[in-house]
PDB file of C-alpha atoms and ligand atoms in Angstrom:
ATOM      1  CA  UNK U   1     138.854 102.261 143.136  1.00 42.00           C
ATOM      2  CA  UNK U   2     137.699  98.891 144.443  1.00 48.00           C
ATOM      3  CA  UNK U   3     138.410  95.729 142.289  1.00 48.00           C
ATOM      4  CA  UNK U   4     141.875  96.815 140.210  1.00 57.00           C
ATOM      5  CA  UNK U   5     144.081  94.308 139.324  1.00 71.00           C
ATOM      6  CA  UNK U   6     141.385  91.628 139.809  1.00 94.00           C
ATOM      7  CA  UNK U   7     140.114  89.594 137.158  1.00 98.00           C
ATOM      8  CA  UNK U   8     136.751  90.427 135.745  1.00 98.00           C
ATOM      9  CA  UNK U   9     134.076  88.262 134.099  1.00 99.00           C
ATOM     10  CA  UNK U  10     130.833  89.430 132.179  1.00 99.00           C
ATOM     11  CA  UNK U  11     127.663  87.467 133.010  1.00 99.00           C
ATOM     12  CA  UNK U  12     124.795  87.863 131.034  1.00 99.00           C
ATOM     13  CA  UNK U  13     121.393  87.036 131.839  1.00 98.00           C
ATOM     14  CA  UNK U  14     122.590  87.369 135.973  1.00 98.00           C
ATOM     15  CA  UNK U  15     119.206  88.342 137.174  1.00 98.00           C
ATOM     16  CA  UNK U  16     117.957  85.173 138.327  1.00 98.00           C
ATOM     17  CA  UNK U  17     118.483  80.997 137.666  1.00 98.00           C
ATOM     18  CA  UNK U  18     122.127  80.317 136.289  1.00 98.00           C
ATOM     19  CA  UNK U  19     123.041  83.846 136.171  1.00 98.00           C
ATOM     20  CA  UNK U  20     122.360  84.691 139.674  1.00 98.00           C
ATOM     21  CA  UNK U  21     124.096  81.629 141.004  1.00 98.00           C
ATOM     22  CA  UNK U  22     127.236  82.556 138.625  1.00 99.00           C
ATOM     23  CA  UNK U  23     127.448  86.240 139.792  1.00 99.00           C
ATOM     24  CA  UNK U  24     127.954  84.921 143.759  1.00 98.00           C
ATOM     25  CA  UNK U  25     130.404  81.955 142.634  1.00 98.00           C
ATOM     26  CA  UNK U  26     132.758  84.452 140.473  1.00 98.00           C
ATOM     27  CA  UNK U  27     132.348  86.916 143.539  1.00 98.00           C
ATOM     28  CA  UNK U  28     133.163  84.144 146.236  1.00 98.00           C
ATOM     29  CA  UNK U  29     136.355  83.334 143.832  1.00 98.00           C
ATOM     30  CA  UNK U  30     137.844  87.099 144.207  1.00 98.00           C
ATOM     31  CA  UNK U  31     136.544  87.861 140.509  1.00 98.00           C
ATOM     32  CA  UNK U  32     134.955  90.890 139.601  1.00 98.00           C
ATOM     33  CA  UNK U  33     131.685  91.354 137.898  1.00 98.00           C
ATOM     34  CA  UNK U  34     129.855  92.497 135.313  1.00 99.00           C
ATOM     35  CA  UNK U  35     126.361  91.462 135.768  1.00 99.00           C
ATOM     36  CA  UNK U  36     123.637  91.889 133.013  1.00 99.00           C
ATOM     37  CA  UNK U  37     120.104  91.471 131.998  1.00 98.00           C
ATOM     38  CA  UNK U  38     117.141  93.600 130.913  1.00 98.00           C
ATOM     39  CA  UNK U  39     115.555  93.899 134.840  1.00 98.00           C
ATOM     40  CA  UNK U  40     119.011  93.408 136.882  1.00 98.00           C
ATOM     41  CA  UNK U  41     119.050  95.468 139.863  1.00 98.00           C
ATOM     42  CA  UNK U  42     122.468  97.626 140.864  1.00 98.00           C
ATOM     43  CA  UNK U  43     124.311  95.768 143.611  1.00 98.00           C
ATOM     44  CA  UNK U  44     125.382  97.653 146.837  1.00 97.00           C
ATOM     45  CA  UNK U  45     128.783  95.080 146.351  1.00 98.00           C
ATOM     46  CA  UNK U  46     131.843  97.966 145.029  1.00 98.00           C
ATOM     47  CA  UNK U  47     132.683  94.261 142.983  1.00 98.00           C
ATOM     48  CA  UNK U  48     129.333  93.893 141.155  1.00 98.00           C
ATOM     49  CA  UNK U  49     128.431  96.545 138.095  1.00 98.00           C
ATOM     50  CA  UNK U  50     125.342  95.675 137.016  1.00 98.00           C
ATOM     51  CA  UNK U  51     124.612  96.505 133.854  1.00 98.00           C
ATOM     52  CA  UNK U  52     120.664  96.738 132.023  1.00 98.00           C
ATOM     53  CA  UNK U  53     119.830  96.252 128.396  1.00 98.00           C
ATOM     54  CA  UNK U  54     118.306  93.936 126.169  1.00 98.00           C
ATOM     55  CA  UNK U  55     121.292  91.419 124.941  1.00 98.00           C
ATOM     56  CA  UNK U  56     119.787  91.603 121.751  1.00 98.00           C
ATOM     57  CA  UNK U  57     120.309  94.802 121.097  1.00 98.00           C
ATOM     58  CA  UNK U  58     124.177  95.336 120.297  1.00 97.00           C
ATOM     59  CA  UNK U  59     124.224  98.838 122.107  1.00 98.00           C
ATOM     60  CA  UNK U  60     124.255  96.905 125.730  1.00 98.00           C
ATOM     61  CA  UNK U  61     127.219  95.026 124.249  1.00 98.00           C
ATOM     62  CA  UNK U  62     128.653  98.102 123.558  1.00 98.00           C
ATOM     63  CA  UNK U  63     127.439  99.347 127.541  1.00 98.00           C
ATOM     64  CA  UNK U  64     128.191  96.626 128.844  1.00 98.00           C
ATOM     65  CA  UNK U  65     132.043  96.608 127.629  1.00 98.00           C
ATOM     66  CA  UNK U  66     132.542 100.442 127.625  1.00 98.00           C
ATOM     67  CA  UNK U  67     131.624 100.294 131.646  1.00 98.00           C
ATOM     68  CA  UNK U  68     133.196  97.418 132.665  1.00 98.00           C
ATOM     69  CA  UNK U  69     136.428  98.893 131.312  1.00 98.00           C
ATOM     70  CA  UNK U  70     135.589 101.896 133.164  1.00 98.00           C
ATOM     71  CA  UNK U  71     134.803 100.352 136.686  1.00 98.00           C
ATOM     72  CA  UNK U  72     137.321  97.506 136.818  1.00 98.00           C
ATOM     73  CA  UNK U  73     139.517  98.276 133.716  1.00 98.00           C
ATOM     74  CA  UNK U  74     139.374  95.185 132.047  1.00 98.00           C
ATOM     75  CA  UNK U  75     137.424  91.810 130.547  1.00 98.00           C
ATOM     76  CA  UNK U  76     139.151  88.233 131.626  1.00 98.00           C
ATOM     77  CA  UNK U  77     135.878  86.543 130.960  1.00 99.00           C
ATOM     78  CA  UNK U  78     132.662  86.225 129.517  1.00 99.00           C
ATOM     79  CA  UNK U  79     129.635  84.061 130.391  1.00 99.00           C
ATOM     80  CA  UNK U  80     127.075  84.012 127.733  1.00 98.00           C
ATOM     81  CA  UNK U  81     124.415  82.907 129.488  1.00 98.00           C
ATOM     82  CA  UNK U  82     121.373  84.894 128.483  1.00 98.00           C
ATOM     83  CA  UNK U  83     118.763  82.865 126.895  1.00 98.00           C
ATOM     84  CA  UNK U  84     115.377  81.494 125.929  1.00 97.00           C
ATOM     85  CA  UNK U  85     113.786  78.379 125.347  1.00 97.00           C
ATOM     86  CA  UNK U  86     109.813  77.771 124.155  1.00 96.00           C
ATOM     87  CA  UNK U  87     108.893  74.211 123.627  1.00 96.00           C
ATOM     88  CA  UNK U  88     106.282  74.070 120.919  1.00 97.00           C
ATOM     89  CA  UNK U  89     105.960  71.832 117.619  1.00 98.00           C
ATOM     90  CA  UNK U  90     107.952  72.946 114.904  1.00 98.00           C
ATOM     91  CA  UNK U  91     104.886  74.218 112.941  1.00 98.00           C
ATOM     92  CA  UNK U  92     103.555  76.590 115.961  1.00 98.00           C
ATOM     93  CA  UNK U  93     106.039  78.707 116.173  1.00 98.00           C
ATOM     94  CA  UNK U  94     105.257  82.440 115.149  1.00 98.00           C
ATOM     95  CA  UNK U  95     107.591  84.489 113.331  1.00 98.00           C
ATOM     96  CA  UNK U  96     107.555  86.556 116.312  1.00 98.00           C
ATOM     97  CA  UNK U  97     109.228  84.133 118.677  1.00 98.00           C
ATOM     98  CA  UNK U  98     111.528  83.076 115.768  1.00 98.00           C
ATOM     99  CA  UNK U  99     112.824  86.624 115.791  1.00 98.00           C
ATOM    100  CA  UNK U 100     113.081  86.622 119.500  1.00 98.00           C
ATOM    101  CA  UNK U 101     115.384  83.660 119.530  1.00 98.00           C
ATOM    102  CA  UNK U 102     117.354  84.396 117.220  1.00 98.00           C
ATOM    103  CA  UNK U 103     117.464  87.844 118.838  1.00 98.00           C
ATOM    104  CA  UNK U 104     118.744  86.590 122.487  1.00 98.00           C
ATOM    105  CA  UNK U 105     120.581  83.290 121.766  1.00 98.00           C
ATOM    106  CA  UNK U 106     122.430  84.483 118.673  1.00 98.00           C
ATOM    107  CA  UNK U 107     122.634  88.458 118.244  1.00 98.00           C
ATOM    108  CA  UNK U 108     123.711  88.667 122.122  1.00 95.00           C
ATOM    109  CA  UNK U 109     126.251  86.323 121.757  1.00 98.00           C
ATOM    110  CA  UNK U 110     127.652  87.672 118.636  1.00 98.00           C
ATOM    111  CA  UNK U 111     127.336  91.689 119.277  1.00 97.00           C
ATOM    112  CA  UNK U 112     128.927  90.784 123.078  1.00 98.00           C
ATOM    113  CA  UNK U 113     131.567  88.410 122.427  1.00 98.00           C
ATOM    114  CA  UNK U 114     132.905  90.198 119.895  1.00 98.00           C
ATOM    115  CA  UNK U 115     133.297  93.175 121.769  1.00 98.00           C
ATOM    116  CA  UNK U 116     134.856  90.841 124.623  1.00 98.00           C
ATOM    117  CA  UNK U 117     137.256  88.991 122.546  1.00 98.00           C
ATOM    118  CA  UNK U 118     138.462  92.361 120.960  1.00 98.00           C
ATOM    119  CA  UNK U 119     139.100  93.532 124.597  1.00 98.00           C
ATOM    120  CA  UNK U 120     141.024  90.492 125.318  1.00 98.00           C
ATOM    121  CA  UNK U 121     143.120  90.700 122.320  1.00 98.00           C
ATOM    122  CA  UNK U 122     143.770  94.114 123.353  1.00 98.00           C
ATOM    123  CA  UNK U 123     144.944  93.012 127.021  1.00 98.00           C
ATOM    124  CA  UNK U 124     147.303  90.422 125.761  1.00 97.00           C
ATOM    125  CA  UNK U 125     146.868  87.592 128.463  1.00 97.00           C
ATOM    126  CA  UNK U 126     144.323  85.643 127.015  1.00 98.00           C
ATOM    127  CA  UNK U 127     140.372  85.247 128.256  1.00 98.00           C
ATOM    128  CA  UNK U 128     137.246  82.585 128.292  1.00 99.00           C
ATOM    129  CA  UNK U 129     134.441  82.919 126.719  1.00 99.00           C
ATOM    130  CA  UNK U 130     131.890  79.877 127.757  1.00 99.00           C
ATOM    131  CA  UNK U 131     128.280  80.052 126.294  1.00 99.00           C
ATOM    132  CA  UNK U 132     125.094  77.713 127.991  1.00 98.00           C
ATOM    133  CA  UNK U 133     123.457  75.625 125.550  1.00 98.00           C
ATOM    134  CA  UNK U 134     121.191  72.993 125.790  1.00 98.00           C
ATOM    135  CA  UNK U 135     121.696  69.370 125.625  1.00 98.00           C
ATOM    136  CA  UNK U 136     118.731  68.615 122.972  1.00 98.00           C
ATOM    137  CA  UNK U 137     120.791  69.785 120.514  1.00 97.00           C
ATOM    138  CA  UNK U 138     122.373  66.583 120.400  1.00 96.00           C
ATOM    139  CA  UNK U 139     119.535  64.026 121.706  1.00 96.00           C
ATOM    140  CA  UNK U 140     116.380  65.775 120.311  1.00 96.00           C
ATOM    141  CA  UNK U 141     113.726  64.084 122.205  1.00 95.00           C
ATOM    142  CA  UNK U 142     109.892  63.555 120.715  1.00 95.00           C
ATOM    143  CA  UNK U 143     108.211  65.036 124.134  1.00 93.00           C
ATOM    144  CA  UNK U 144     109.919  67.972 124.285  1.00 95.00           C
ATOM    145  CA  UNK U 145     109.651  69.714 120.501  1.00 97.00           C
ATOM    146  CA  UNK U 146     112.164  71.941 120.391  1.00 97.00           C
ATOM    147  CA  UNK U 147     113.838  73.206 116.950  1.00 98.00           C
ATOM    148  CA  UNK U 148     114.444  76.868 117.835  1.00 98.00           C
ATOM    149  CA  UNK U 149     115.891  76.287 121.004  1.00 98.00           C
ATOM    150  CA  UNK U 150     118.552  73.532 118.655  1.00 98.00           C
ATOM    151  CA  UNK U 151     118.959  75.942 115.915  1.00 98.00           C
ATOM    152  CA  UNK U 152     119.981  78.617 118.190  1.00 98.00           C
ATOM    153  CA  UNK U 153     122.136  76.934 120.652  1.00 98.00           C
ATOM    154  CA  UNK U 154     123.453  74.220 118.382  1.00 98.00           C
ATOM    155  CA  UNK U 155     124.584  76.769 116.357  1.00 98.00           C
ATOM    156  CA  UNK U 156     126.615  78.514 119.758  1.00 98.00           C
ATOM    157  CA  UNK U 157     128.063  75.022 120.054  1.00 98.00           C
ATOM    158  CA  UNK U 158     129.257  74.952 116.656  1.00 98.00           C
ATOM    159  CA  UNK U 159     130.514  78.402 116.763  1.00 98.00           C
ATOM    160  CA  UNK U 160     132.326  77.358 120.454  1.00 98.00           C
ATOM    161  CA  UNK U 161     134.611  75.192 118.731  1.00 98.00           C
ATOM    162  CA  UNK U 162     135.083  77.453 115.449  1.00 98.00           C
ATOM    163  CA  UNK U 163     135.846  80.600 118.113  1.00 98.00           C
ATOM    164  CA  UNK U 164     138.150  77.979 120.443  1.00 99.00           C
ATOM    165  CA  UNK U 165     140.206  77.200 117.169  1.00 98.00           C
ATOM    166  CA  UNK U 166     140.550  80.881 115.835  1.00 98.00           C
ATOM    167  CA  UNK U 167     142.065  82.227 119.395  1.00 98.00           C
ATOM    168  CA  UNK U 168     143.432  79.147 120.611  1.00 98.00           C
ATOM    169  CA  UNK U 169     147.350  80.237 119.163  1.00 98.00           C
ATOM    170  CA  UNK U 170     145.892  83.324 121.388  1.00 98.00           C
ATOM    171  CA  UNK U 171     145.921  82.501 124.893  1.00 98.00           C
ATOM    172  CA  UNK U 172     141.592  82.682 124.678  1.00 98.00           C
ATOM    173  CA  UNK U 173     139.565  79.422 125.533  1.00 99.00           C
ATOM    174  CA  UNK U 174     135.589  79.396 124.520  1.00 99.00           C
ATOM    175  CA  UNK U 175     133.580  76.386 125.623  1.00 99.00           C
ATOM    176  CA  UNK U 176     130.395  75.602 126.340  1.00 98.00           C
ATOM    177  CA  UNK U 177     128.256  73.897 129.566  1.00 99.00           C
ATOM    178  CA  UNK U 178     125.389  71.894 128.007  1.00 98.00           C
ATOM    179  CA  UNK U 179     122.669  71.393 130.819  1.00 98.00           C
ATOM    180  CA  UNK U 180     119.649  69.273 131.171  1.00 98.00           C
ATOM    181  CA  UNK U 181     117.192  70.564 133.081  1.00 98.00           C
ATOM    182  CA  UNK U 182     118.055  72.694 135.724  1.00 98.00           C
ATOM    183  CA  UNK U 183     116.069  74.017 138.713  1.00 98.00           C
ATOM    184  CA  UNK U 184     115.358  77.730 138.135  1.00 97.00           C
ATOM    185  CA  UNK U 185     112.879  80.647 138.116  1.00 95.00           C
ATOM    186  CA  UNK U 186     112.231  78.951 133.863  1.00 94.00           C
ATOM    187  CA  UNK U 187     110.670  75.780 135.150  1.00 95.00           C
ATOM    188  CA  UNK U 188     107.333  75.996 137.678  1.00 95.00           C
ATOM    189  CA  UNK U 189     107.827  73.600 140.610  1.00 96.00           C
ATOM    190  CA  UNK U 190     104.666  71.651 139.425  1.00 97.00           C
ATOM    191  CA  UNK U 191     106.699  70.384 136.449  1.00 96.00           C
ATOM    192  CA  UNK U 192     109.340  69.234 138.116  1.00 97.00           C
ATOM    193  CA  UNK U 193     108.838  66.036 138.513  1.00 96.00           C
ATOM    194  CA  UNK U 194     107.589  65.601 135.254  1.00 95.00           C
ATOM    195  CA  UNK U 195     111.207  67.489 134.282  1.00 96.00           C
ATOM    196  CA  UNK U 196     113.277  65.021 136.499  1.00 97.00           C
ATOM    197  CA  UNK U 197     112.125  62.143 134.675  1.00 97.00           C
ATOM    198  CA  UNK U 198     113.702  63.069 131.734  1.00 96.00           C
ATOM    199  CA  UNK U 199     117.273  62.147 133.035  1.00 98.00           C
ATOM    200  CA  UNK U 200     118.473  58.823 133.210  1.00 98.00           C
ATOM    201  CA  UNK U 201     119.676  59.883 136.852  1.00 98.00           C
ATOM    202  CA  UNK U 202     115.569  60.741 137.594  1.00 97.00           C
ATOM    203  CA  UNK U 203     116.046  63.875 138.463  1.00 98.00           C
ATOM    204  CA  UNK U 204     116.649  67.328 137.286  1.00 98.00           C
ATOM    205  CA  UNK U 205     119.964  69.444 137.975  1.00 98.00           C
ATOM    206  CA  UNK U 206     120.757  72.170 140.799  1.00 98.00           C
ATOM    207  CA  UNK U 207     121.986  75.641 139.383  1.00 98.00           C
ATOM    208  CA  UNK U 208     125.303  74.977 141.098  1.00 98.00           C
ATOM    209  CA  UNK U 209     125.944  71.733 138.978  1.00 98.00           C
ATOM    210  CA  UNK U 210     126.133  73.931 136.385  1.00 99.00           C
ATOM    211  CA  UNK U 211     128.051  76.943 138.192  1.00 99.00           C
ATOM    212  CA  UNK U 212     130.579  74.299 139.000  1.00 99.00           C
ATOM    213  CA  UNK U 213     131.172  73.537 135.435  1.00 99.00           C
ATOM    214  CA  UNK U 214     131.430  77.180 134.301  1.00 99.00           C
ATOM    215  CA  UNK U 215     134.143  76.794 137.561  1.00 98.00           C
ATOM    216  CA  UNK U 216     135.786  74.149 136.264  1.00 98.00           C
ATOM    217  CA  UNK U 217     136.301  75.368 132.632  1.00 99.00           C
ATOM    218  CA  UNK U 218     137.457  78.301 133.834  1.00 98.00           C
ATOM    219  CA  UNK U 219     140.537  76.939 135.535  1.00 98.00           C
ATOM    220  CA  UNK U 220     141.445  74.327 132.735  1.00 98.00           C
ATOM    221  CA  UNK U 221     143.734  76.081 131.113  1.00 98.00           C
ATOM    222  CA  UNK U 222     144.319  72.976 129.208  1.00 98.00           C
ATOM    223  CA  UNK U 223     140.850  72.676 128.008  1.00 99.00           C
ATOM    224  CA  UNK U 224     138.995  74.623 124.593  1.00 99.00           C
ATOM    225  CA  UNK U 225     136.466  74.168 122.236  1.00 98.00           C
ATOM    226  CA  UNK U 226     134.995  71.404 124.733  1.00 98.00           C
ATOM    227  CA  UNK U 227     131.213  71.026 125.161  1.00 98.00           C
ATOM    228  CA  UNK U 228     130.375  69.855 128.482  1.00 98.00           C
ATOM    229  CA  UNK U 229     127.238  68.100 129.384  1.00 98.00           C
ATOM    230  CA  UNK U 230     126.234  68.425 132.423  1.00 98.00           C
ATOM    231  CA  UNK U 231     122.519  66.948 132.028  1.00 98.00           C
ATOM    232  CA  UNK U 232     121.792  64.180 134.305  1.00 98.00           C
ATOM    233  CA  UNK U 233     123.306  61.212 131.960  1.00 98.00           C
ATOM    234  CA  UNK U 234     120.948  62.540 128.848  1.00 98.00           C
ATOM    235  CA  UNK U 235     123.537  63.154 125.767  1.00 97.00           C
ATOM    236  CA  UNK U 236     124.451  59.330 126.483  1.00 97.00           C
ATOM    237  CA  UNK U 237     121.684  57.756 126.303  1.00 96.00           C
ATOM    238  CA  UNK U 238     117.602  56.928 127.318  1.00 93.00           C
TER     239      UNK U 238
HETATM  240  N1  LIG B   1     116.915  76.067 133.345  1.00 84.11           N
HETATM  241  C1  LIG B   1     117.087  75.073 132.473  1.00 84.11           C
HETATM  242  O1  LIG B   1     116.486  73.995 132.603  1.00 84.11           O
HETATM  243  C2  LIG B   1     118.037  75.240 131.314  1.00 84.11           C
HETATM  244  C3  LIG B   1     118.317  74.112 130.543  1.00 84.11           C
HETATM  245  C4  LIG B   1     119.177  74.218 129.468  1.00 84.11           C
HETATM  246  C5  LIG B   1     119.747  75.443 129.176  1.00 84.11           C
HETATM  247  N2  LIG B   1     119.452  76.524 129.946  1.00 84.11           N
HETATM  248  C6  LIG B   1     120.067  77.812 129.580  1.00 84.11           C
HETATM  249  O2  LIG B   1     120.712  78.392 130.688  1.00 84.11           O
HETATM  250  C7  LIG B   1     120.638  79.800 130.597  1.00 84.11           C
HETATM  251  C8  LIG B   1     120.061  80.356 131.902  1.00 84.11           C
HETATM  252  O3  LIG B   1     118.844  79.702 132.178  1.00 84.11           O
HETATM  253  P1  LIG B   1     117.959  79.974 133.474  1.00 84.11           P
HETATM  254  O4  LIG B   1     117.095  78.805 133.664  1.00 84.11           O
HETATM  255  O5  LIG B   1     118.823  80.472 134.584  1.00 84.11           O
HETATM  256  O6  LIG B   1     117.050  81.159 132.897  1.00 84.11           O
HETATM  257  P2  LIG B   1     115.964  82.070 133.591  1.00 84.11           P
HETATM  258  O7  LIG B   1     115.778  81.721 135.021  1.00 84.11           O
HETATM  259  O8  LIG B   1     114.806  82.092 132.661  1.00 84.11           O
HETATM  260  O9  LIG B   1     116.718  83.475 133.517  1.00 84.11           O
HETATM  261  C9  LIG B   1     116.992  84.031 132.261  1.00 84.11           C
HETATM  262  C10 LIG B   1     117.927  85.202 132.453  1.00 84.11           C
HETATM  263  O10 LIG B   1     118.150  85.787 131.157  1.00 84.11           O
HETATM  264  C11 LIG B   1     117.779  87.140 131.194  1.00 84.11           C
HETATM  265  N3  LIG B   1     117.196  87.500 129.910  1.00 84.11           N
HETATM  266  C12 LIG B   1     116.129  86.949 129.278  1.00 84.11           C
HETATM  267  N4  LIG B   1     115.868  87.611 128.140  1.00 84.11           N
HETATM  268  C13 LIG B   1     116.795  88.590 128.046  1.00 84.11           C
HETATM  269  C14 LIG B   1     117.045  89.621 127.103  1.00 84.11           C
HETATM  270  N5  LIG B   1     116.279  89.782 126.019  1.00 84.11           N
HETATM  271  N6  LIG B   1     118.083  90.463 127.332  1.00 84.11           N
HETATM  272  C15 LIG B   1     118.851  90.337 128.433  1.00 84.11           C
HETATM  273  N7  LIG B   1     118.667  89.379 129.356  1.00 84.11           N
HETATM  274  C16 LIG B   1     117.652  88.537 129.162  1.00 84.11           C
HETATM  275  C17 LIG B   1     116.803  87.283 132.339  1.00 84.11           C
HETATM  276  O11 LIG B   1     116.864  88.568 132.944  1.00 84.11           O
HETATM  277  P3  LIG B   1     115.863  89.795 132.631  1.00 84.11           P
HETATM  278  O12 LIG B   1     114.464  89.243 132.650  1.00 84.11           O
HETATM  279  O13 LIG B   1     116.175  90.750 133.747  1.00 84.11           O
HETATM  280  O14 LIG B   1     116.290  90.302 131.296  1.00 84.11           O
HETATM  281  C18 LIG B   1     117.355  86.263 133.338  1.00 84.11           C
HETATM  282  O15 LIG B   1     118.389  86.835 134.101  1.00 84.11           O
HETATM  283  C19 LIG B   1     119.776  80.095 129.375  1.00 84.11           C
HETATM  284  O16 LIG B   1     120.620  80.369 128.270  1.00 84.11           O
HETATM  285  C20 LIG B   1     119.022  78.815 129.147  1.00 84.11           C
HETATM  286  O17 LIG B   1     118.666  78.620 127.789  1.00 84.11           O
HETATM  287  C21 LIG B   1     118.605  76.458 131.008  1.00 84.11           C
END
């Protein structure tokens, strides 16, 4: 069967934006893949299993593990990359979208890397696990309200470096990329210069700035529990 004895990584949320863009980086690398999301269409490359489900629910975690294992036969790494962000003041926000971000930032990375790590564990020779965040968890920013989006994903960086320290006497990194705003299918192109003028570099990032960073992490073997900002000079400074 095709893609034995390569490594394999699990990319969540690879339908479009970040995802997408990972899923053809990993592949030009010689990885195999895992690819995930709700809508993601089957592949016609033998070195892509896509895989659909709702990353909330923990049965695709289950799905997604149990059939990577059968394709490819095992789980080097695992992108958490699935996720949703609604800007809105604090007191807007319906219980509805509450439970729907807590649903896809938090119960998808906890039902999937779980299953991931244990896999690793399993395998013996170690594994990533890098999660996307958001870089207004650490410079909150009066124009663009956005507490759910911080309690979620602040919470995956905290839970990076918790994860990083746990495995780290185990051969398996976690980090996490921490982009500004990024060119994809979440932003229309009307807002994007509006977008761009949030970064102190005036502009907004490409999806391969942060593809390259997921890259980079993954071959520092050297380097856990980081959080990397890759957001146009924002974490530093206005
Ligand atoms: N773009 C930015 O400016 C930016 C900035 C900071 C952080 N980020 C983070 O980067 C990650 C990717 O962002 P993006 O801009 O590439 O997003 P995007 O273009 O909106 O794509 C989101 C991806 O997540 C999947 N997804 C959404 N809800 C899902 C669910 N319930 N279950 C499974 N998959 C689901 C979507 O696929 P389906 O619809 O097929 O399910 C899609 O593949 C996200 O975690 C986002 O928070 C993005």
């Amino acid at each position: 069967m095709s893609g034995h004895g390569q490594k394999v990584v699990i990319v969540t949320g690879a339908s479009q934006g970040i995802g997408q863009g990972l899923v053809e980086a990993y592949r030009k690398a010689g990885w195999s893949v895992v690819a995930t999301s709700r809508g993601i269409a089957a592949s016609s490359d033998p070195d892509v299993l896509a895989v659909q489900g709702d990353i909330g629910d923990p049965d695709t975690a289950r799905r997604v593990v149990e059939q990577a294992l059968e394709r490819f036969g095992r789980v080097d790494s695992l992108i958490n990359n699935a996720g949703i962000f609604i800007a809105k003041p604090f007191t807007e926000y319906t219980t509805e979208e509450y439970t729907r971000f807590l649903s896809v930032n938090l119960t998808g990375f906890f039902a999937l890397t779980q299953r991931a790590v244990a896999q690793m564990l399993a395998q013996g020779s170690g594994g990533h696990v890098v999660s996307i965040t958001t870089t207004l968890t650490d410079h909150a920013n009066s124009n663009v309200p956005s507490v759910l989006a911080s309690l979620t994903k602040g919470g995956l960086n905290a839970a990076t470096k918790s994860l990083a320290i746990e495995y780290a006497g185990r051969g398996i990194r976690a980090n996490t990329v921490s982009p500004g705003v990024i060119k994809t299918p979440m932003h229309a192109p009307e807002t994007h210069d509006a977008l761009g003028a949030l970064h102190p570099v005036g502009r907004m990032g490409e999806i391969s700035d942060i593809v390259d960073a997921v890259l980079y992490l993954e071959n520092a073997p050297f380097v856990t529990g980081d959080i990397l900002h890759v957001d146009g000079g924002q974490s530093a400074g206005h």
